[in-house]
Short mmCIF file of C-alpha atoms in Angstrom, two decimals:
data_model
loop_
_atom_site.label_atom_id
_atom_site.label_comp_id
_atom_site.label_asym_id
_atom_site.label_seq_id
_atom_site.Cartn_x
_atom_site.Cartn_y
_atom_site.Cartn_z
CA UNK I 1 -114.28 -18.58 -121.82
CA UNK I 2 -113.46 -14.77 -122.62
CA UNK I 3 -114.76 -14.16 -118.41
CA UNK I 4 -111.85 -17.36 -117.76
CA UNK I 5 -108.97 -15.71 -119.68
CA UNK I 6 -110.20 -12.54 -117.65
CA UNK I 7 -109.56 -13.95 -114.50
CA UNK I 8 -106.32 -15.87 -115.12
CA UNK I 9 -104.73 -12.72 -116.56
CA UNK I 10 -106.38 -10.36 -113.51
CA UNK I 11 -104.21 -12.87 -111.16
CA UNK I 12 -101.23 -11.72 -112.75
CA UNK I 13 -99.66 -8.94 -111.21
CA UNK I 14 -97.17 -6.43 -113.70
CA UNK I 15 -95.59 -4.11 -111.09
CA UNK I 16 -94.74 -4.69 -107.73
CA UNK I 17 -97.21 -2.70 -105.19
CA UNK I 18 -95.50 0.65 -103.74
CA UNK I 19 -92.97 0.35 -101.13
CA UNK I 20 -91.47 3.53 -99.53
CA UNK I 21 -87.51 4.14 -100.72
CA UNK I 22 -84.87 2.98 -98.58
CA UNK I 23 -83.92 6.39 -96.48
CA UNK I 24 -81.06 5.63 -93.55
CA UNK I 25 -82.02 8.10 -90.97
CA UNK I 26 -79.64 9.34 -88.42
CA UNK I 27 -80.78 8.55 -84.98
CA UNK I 28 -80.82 12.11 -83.75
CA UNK I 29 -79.90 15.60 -84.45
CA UNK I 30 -76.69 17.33 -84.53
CA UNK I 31 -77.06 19.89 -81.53
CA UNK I 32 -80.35 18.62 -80.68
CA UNK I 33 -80.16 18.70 -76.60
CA UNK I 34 -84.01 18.12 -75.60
CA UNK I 35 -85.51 14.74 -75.81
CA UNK I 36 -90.23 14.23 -76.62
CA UNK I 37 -92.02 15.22 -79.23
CA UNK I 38 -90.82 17.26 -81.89
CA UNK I 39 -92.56 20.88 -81.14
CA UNK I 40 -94.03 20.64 -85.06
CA UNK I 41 -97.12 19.05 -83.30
CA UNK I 42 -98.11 22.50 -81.60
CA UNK I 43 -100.18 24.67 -83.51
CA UNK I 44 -98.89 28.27 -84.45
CA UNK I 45 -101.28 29.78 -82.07
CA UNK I 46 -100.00 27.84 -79.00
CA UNK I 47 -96.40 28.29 -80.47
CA UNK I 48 -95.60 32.13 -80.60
CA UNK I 49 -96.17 33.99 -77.48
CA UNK I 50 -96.95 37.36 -79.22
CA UNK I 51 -101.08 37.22 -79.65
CA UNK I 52 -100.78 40.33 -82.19
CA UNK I 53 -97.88 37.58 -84.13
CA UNK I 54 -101.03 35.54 -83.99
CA UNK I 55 -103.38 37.39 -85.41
CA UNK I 56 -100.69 38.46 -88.24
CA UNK I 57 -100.06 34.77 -88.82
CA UNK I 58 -104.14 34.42 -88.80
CA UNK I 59 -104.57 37.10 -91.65
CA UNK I 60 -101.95 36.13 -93.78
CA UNK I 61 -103.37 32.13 -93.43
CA UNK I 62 -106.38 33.98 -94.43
CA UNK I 63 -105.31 35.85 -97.50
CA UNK I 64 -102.26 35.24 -98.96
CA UNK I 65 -102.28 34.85 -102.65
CA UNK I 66 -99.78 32.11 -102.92
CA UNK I 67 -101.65 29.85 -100.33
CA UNK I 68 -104.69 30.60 -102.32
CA UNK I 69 -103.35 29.49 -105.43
CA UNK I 70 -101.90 26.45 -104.22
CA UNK I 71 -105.46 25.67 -102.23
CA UNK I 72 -107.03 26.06 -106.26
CA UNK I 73 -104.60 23.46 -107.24
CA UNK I 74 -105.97 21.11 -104.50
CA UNK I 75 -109.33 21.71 -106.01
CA UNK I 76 -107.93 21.14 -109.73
CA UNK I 77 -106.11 17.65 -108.86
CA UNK I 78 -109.86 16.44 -106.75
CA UNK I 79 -111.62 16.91 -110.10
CA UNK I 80 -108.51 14.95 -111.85
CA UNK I 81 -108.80 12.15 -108.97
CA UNK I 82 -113.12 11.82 -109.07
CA UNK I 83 -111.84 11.83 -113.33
CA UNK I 84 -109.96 8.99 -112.82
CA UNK I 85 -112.72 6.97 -110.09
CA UNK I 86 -114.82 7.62 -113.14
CA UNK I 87 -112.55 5.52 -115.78
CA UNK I 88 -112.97 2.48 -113.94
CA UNK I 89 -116.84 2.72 -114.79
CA UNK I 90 -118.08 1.14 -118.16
CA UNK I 91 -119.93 4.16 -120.05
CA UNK I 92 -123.42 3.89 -120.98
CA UNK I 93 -124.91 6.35 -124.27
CA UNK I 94 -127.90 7.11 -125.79
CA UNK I 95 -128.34 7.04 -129.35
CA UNK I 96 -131.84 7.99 -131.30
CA UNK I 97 -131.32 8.46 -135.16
CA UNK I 98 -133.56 8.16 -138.43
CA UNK I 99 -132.23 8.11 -141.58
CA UNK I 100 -134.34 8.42 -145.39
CA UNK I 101 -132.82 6.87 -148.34
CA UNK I 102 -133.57 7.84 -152.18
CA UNK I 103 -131.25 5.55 -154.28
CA UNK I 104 -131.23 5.71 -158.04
CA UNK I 105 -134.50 4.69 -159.78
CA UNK I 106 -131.75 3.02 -162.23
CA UNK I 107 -129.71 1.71 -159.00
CA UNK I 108 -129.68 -1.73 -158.01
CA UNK I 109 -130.94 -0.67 -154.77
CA UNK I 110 -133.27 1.24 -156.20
CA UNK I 111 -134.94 -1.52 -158.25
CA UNK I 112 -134.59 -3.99 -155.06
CA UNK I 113 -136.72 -1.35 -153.06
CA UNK I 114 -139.48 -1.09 -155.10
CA UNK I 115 -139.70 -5.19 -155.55
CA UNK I 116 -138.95 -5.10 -151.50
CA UNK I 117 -141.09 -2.53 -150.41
CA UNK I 118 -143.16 -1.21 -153.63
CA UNK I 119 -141.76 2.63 -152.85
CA UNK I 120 -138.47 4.38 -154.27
CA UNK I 121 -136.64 5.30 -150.59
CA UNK I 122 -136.27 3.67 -147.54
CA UNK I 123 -136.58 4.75 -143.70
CA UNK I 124 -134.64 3.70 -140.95
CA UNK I 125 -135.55 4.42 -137.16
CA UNK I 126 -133.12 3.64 -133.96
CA UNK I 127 -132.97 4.26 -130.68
CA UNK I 128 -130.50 2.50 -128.44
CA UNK I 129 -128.48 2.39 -125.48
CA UNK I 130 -125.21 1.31 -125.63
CA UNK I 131 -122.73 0.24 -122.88
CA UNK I 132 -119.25 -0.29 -122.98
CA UNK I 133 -116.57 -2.40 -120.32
CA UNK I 134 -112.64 -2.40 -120.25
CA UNK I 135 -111.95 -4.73 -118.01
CA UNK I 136 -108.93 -4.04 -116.06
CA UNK I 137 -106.93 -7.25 -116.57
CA UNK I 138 -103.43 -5.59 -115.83
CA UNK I 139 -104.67 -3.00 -113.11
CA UNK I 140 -104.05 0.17 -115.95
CA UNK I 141 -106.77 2.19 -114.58
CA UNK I 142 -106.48 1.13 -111.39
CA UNK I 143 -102.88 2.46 -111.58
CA UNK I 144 -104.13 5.61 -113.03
CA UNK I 145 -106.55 6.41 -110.22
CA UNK I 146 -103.89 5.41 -107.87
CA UNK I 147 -101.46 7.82 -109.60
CA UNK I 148 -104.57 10.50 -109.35
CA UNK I 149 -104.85 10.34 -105.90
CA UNK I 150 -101.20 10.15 -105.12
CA UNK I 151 -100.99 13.48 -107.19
CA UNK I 152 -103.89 15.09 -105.18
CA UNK I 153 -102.22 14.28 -102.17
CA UNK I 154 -98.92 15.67 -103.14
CA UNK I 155 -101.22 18.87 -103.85
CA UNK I 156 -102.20 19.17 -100.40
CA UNK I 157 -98.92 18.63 -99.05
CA UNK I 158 -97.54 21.63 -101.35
CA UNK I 159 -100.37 23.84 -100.15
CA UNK I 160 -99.32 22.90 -96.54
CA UNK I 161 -95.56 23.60 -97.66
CA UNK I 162 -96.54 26.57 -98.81
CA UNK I 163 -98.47 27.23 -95.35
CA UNK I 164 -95.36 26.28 -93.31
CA UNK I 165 -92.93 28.89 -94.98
CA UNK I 166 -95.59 31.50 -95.07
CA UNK I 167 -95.93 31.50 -91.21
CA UNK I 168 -91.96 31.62 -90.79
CA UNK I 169 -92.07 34.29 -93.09
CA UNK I 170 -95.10 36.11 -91.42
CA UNK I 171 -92.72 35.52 -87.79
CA UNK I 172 -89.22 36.55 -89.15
CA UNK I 173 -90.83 39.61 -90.97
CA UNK I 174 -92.27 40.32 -87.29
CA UNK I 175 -89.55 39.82 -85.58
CA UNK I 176 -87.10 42.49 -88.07
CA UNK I 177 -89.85 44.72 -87.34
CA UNK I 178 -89.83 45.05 -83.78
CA UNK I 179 -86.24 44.93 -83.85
CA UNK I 180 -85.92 48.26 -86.03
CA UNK I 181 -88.50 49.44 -83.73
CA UNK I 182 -85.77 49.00 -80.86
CA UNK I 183 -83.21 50.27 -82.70
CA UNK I 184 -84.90 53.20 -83.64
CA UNK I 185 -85.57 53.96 -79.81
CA UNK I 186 -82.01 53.09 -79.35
CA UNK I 187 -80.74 55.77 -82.14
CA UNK I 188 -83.47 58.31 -80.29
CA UNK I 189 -81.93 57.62 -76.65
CA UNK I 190 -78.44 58.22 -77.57
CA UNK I 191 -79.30 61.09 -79.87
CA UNK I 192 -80.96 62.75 -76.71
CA UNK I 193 -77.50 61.46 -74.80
CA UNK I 194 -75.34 63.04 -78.17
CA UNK I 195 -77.55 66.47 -77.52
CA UNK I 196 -76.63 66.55 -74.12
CA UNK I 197 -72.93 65.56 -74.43
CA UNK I 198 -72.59 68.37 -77.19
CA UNK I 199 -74.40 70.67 -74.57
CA UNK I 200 -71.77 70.21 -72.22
CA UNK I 201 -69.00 70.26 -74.34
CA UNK I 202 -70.10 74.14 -75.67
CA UNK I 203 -70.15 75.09 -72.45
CA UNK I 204 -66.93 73.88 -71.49
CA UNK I 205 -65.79 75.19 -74.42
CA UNK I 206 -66.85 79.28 -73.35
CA UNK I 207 -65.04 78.44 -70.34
CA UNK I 208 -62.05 77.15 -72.05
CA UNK I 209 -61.81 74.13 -70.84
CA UNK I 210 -61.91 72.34 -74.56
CA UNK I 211 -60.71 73.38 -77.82
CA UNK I 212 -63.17 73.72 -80.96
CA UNK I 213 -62.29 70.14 -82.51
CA UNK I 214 -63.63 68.39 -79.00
CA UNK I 215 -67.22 70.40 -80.26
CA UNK I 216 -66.62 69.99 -84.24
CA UNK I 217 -66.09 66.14 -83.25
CA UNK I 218 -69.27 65.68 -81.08
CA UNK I 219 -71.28 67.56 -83.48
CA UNK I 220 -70.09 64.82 -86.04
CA UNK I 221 -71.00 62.06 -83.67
CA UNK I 222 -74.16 63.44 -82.86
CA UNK I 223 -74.66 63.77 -86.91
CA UNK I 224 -73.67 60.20 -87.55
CA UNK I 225 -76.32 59.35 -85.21
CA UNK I 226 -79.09 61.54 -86.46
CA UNK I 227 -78.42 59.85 -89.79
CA UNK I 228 -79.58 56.25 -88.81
CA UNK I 229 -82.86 57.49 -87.73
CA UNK I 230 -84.33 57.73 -91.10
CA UNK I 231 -82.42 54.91 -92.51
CA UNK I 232 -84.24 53.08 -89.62
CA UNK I 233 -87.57 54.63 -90.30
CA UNK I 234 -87.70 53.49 -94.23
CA UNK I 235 -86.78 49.75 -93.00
CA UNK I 236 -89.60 50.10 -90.80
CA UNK I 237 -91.82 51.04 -94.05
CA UNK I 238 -90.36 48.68 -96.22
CA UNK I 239 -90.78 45.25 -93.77
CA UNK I 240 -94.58 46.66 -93.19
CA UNK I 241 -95.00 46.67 -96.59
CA UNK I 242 -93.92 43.35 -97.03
CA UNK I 243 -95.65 42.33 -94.20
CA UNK I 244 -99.18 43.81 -95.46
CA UNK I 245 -97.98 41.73 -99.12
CA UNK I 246 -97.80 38.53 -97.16
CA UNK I 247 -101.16 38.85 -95.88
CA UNK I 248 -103.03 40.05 -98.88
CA UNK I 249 -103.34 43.61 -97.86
CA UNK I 250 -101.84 46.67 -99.50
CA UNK I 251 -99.32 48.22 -97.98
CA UNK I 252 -100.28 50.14 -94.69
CA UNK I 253 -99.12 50.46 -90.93
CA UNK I 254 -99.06 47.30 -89.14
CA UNK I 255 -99.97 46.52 -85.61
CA UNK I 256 -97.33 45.83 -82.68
CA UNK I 257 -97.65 43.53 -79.86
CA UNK I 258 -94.64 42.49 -77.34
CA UNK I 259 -91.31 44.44 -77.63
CA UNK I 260 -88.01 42.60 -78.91
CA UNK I 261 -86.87 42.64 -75.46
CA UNK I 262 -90.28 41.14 -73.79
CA UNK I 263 -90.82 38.57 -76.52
CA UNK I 264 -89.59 35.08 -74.78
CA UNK I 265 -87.21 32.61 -76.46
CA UNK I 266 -87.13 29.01 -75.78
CA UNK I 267 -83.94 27.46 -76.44
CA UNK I 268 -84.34 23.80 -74.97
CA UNK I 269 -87.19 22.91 -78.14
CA UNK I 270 -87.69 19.18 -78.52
CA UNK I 271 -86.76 18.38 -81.72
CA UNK I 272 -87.90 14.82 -81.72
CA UNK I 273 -86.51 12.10 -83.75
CA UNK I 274 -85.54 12.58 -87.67
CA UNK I 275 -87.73 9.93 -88.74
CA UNK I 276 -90.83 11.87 -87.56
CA UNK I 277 -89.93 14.34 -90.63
CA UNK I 278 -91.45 11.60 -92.94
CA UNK I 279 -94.88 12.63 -91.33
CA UNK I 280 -94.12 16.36 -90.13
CA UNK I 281 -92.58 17.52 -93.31
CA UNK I 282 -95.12 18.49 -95.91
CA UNK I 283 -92.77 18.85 -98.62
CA UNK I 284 -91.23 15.47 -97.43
CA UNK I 285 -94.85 14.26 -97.85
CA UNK I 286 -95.03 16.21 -101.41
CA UNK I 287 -91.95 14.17 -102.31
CA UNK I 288 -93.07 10.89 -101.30
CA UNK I 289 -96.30 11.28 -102.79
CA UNK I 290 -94.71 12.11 -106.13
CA UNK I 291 -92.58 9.14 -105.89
CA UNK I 292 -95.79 7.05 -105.34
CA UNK I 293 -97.56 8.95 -108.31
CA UNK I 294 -94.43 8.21 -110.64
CA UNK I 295 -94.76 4.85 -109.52
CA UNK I 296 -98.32 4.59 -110.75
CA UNK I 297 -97.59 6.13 -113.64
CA UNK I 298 -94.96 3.13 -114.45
CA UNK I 299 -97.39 0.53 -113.87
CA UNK I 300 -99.97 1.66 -115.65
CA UNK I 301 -97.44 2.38 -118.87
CA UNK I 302 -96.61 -1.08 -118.37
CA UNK I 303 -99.88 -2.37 -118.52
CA UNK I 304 -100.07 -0.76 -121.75
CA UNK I 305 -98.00 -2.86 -123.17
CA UNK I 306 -100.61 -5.85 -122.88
CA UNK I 307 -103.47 -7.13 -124.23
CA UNK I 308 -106.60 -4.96 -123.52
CA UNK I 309 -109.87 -6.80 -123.12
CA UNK I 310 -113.29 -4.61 -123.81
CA UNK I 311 -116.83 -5.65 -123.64
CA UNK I 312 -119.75 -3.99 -125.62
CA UNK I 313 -123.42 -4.25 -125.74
CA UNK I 314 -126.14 -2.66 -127.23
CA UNK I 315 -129.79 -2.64 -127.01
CA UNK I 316 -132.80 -0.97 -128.17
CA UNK I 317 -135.63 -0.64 -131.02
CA UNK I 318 -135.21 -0.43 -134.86
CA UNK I 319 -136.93 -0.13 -137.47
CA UNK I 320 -137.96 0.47 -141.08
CA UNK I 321 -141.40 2.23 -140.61
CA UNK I 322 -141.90 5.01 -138.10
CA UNK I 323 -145.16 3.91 -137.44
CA UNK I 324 -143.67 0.42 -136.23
CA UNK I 325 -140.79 1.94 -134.45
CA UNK I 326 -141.90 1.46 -130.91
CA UNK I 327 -143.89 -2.01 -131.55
CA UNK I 328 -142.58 -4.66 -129.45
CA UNK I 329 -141.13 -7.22 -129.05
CA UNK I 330 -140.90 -7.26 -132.67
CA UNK I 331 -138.63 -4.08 -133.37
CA UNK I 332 -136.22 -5.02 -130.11
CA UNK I 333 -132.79 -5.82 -131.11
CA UNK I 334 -129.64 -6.88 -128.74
CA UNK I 335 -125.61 -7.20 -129.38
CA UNK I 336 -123.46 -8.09 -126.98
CA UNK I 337 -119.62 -8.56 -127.67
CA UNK I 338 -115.91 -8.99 -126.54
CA UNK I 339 -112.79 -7.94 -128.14
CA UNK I 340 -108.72 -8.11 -127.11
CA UNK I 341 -106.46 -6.09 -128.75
CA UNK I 342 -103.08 -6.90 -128.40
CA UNK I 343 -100.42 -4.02 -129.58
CA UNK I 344 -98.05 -4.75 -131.70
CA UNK I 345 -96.55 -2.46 -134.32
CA UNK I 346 -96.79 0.47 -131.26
CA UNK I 347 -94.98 -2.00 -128.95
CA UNK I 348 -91.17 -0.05 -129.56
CA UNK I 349 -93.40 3.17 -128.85
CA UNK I 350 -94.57 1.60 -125.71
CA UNK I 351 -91.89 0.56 -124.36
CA UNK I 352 -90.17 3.63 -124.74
CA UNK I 353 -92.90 5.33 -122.83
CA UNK I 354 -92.46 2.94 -120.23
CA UNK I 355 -88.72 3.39 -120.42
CA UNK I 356 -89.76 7.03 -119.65
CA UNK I 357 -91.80 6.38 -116.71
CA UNK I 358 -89.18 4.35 -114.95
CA UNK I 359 -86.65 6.83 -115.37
CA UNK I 360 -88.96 9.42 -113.54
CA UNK I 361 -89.08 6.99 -111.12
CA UNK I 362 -86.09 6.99 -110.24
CA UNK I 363 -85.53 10.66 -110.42
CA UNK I 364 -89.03 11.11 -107.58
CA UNK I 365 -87.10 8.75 -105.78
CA UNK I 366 -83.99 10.64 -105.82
CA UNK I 367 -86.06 14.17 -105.11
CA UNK I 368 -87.05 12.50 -102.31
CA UNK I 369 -84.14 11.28 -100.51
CA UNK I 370 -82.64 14.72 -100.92
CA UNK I 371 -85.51 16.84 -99.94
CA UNK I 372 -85.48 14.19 -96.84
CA UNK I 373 -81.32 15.06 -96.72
CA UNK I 374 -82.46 18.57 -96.98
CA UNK I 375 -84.79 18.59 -93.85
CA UNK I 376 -82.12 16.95 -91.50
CA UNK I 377 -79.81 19.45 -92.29
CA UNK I 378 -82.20 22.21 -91.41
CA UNK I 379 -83.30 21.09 -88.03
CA UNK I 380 -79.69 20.83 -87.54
CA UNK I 381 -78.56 23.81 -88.59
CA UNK I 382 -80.82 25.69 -86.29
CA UNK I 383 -80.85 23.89 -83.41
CA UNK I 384 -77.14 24.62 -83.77
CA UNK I 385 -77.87 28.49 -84.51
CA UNK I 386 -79.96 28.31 -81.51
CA UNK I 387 -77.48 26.92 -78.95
CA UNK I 388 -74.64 29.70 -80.49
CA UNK I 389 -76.97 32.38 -80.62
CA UNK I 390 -78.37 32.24 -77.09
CA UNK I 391 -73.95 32.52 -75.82
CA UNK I 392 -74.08 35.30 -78.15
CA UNK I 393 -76.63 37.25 -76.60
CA UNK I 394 -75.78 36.98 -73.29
CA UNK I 395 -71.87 38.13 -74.07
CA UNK I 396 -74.06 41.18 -75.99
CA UNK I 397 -75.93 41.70 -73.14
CA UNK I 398 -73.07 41.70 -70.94
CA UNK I 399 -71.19 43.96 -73.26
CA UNK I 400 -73.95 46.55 -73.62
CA UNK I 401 -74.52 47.02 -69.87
CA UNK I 402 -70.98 47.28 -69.22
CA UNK I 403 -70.58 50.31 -71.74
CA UNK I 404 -74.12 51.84 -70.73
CA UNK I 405 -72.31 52.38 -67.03
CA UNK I 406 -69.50 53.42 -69.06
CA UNK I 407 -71.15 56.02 -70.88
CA UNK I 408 -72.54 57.70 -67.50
CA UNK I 409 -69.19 57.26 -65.74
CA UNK I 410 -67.25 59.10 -68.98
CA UNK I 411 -69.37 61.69 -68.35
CA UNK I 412 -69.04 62.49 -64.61
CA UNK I 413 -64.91 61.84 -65.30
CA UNK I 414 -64.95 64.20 -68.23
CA UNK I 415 -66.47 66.78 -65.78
CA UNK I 416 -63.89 66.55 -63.70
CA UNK I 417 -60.78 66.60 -66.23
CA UNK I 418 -60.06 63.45 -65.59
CA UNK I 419 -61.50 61.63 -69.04
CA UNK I 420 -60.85 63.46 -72.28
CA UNK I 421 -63.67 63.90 -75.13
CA UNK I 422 -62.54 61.07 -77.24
CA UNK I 423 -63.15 58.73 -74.72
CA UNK I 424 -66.40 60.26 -74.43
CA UNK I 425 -67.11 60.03 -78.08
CA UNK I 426 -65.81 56.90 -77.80
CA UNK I 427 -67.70 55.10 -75.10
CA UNK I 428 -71.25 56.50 -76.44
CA UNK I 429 -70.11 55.48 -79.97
CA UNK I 430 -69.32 51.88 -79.05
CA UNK I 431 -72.40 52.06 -76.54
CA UNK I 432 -74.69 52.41 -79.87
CA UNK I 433 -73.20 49.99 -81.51
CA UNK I 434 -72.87 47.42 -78.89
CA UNK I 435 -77.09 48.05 -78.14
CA UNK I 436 -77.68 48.22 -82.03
CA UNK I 437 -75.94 44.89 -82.18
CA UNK I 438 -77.53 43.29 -78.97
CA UNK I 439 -81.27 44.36 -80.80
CA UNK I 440 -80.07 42.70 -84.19
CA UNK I 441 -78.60 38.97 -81.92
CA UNK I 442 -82.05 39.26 -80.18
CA UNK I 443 -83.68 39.04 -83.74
CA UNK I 444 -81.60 36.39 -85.02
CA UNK I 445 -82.15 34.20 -81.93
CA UNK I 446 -86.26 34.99 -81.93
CA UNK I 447 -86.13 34.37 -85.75
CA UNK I 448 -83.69 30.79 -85.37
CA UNK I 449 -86.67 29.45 -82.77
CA UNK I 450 -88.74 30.28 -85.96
CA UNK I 451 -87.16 28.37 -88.28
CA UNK I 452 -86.73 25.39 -86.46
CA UNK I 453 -90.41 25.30 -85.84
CA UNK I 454 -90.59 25.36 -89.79
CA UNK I 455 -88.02 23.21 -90.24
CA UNK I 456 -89.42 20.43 -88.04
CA UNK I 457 -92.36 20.93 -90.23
CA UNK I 458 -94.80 23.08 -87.85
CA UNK I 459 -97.10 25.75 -88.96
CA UNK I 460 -99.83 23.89 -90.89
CA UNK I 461 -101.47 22.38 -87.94
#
C-alpha cells in the first residue's frame, strides 16, 4: 500500500520542467557588414597573426592566477555535484555495540534479573547493519542534483569568462605595447630631425641670417621632444609589467613579435547572428545556467513543503550472552519500516523559503536577459568602432605623409629664405603629433578587432 501511495504521488509533478526565458533577439547587428559564422569559433591561435601574441596568450592561459582560481572553483562545485548524485542513494551503516548493566540489588530490575537470569547485571551484544530510503516522491533531490549540476556548469562557464577577457586583455596590453614602441622610435626620428634643424639654424644664425629667438625656439622644440622619450620609456615598463602580472610572472622584459605597422587588421569579421551568443557567450552561458540552478532550487523548496516518505531497515545479530552472540539463526533479528512526515507547524517557514527561491528566480532570469542585452550591445559597439576606426586611420595616414613631405620641403624652403623658422617649427611639430596620433588610431583599431573577438565570445576555444 505504502509502495501504491509512492507511485501515485511520484506521478505528480510540483514544478514545471526548465524552459529557457523568453529573450527577443534582434535579427542582426548594428554595423555588422559581413555575413557566416561568427569568428568566436576560431581559436586564439588561428585568430591573431602575431605568433609571439600567441605564445603571450599561451603563458598567460597557462598561469594566470585568476584563471586558476576560477579552474579550483570548477573542481569545488564537481565535488558539490558527485555530493548531490550521492543523496539520491539510501545510506547503509554499521553498528557493533555491547552494553553491561548493574541495576540496584534493591531495584526492581535488579530483583527481576536474578529470578530471570540468577546473576545481578545483564549483557547486551549487537551488531547490525542498517539501511535507510527517502524516496523521492516530489523530485526534492532530484531537483537538488539538478540544481548541482546546473551550478557546476555555470562554474565552467565563469572560468571560460574569465578565459575570454584574459586573452583580450593579454592582446590589448600587446597591442599598447608595440604602439609605445613606435612612438618611441617616432620621438627618436624627429629628435634626430630637431638636432639637425637646430644645427642649421646656429649656423644660420653666425651668418646672420636668423635672430637668437629662431635658435632659443628650436632648442625648446627640440626640448619638448626630448621630454616624451622617457615618459614613453616608463609606459613601456609599466604595460610589461602588467603584462608579466597577467601571465603569472614577475615583472620583467617582455618579448616582441610584428611591429604596429606590420600587424594586419581585418575589418570585414563575420559577426554571425545574435542568437549564436546564447552558445558563444560564456557568461551568457553562466547566466543561463544560474537561472536553471535557481530554478532547481525552487522546485526542490517546493517539494519541501510535502509529505516526505522514508523507508528503514535493519538487520543483524543480538544478544544477551557473548558467548551466543554469533549463534544462528537464533540471535538474527530483522526490522523493516516506513514512515511519512507531513510538515505542518514549519509550513509558514516553508513557504517563505519558497517565496525566497522564486524571487531569485526571477532576479537569474532578469541577470540573464541583461547580460544577453549586454552582449548585443558589445558586438555592436565594436563592429561600429571598427568600421569608424579603419576611415580614421586612413585620413591619419593621409595626414602624416602629407606633413612628412612637408617637413623635408620646410627645410629646403627655409634654406633658401623663402619659409621662415616657425613654419619650420611648425611643420615638424604637427609632423610628431600627426605620426604620434596615427601610432595611437593604429592601436585602437588592432585593439577594437580584439574586442569584438571577445565580445562575440572567442578566446576559450
Amino acid at each position: 500500500m505504502l509502495f501504491l501511495v509512492c507511485g501515485v504521488l511520484g506521478a505528480c509533478s510540483t514544478t514545471a520542467p526548465y524552459k529557457r526565458p523568453d529573450a527577443a533577439m534582434p535579427a542582426s547587428y548594428r554595423g555588422a557588414s559581413s555575413p557566416g559564422e561568427s569568428v568566436a569559433s576560431i581559436p586564439y591561435g588561428n585568430f591573431f597573426a602575431d605568433t609571439v601574441l600567441v605564445s603571450l596568450v599561451d603563458d598567460a592561459v597557462a598561469r594566470n592566477y585568476d584563471l586558476q582560481y576560477a579552474v579550483k572553483n570548477i573542481d569545488y562545485a564537481s565535488q558539490s555535484l558527485q555530493q548531490a548524485k550521492l543523496g539520491a542513494l539510501p545510506t547503509l551503516d554499521l553498528t557493533g555495540s555491547g552494553k553491561l548493566t548493574r541495576p540496584s540489588d534493591n531495584s526492581l530490575s535488579g530483583s527481576s534479573l536474578r529470578n530471570s537470569l540468577g546473576k545481578s547485571y545483564s549483557e547486551d551484544y549487537t551488531l547490525a547493519l542498517g539501511t535507510s530510503w527517502e524516496i523521492d516522491v516530489w523530485s526534492r533531490i532530484r531537483s537538488k542534483k539538478k540544481g548541482a549540476l546546473a551550478g557546476y556548469l555555470k562554474t565552467v562557464e565563469a572560468a571560460k569568462a574569465v578565459r575570454t577577457k584574459l586573452v583580450s586583455d593579454v592582446a590589448s596590453g600587446y597591442y599598447n605595447l608595440r604602439m609605445l614602441d613606435a612612438q618611441l622610435d617616432i620621438a627618436r626620428r624627429n629628435l634626430a630631425l630637431a638636432d639637425t634643424t637646430l644645427r642649421m639654424m646656429r649656423l644660420q644664425f653666425d651668418a646672420g641670417q636668423v635672430t637668437s629667438l629662431a635658435v632659443a625656439q628650436q632648442e625648446a622644440s627640440r626640448l619638448s621632444v626630448q621630454q616624451t622619450i622617457p615618459e614613453i620609456e616608463q609606459g613601456i615598463a609599466v604595460q610589461e609589467h602588467a603584462l608579466g602580472i597577467l601571465s603569472g610572472r614577475f615583472p620583467g622584459r617582455v618579448e616582441r613579435g610584428l611591429s604596429l605597422a606590420s600587424i594586419p587588421v581585418a575589418d570585414n569579421l563575420p559577426a554571425g547572428i545574435p542568437a549564436a551568443l546564447l552558445q558563444n557567450r560564456p557568461d551568457v552561458r553562466e547566466a543561463e545556467m544560474a537561472v536553471m540552478e535557481s530554478h532547481a532550487d525552487m522546485a526542490s523548496a517546493k517539494a519541501a513543503m510535502y509529505p516526505s516518505l522514508t523507508i528503514t531497515a535493519q538487520g543483524g545479530l543480538n544478544s544477551f550472552r557473548s558467548s551466543n552472540w554469533f549463534t544462528t539463526p537464533g540471535s538474527l533479528f530483522g526490522l523493516v519500516q516506513g514512515a511519512i512526515l507531513q510538515p505542518i507547524f514549519q509550513r509558514g517557514e516553508l513557504k517563505a523559503g519558497y517565496e525566497k527561491s522564486r524571487i531569485r528566480r526571477e532576479q537569474a532570469e532578469i541577470s540573464f536577459k541583461q547580460s544577453l542585452l549586454k552582449a548585443v550591445g558589445e558586438v555592436s559597439d565594436a563592429l561600429v568602432r571598427l568600421d569608424k576606426l579603419r576611415e580614421q586611420e586612413r585620413a591619419a595616414s593621409a595626414r602624416a605623409a602629407t606633413l612628412q613631405k612637408a617637413v623635408g620641403n620646410s627645410n629646403l624652403l627655409f634654406r633658401s629664405g623663402m619659409a621662415t623658422y616657425l613654419e619650420v617649427i611648425s611643420v615638424q611639430t604637427g609632423y610628431l603629433q600627426a605620426e604620434l596620433a596615427l601610432a595611437d588610431i593604429r592601436r585602437q583599431h588592432l585593439t577594437a578587432m580584439a574586442e569584438l573577438y571577445r565580445s562575440l565570445g572567442g578566446g576559450w576555444r
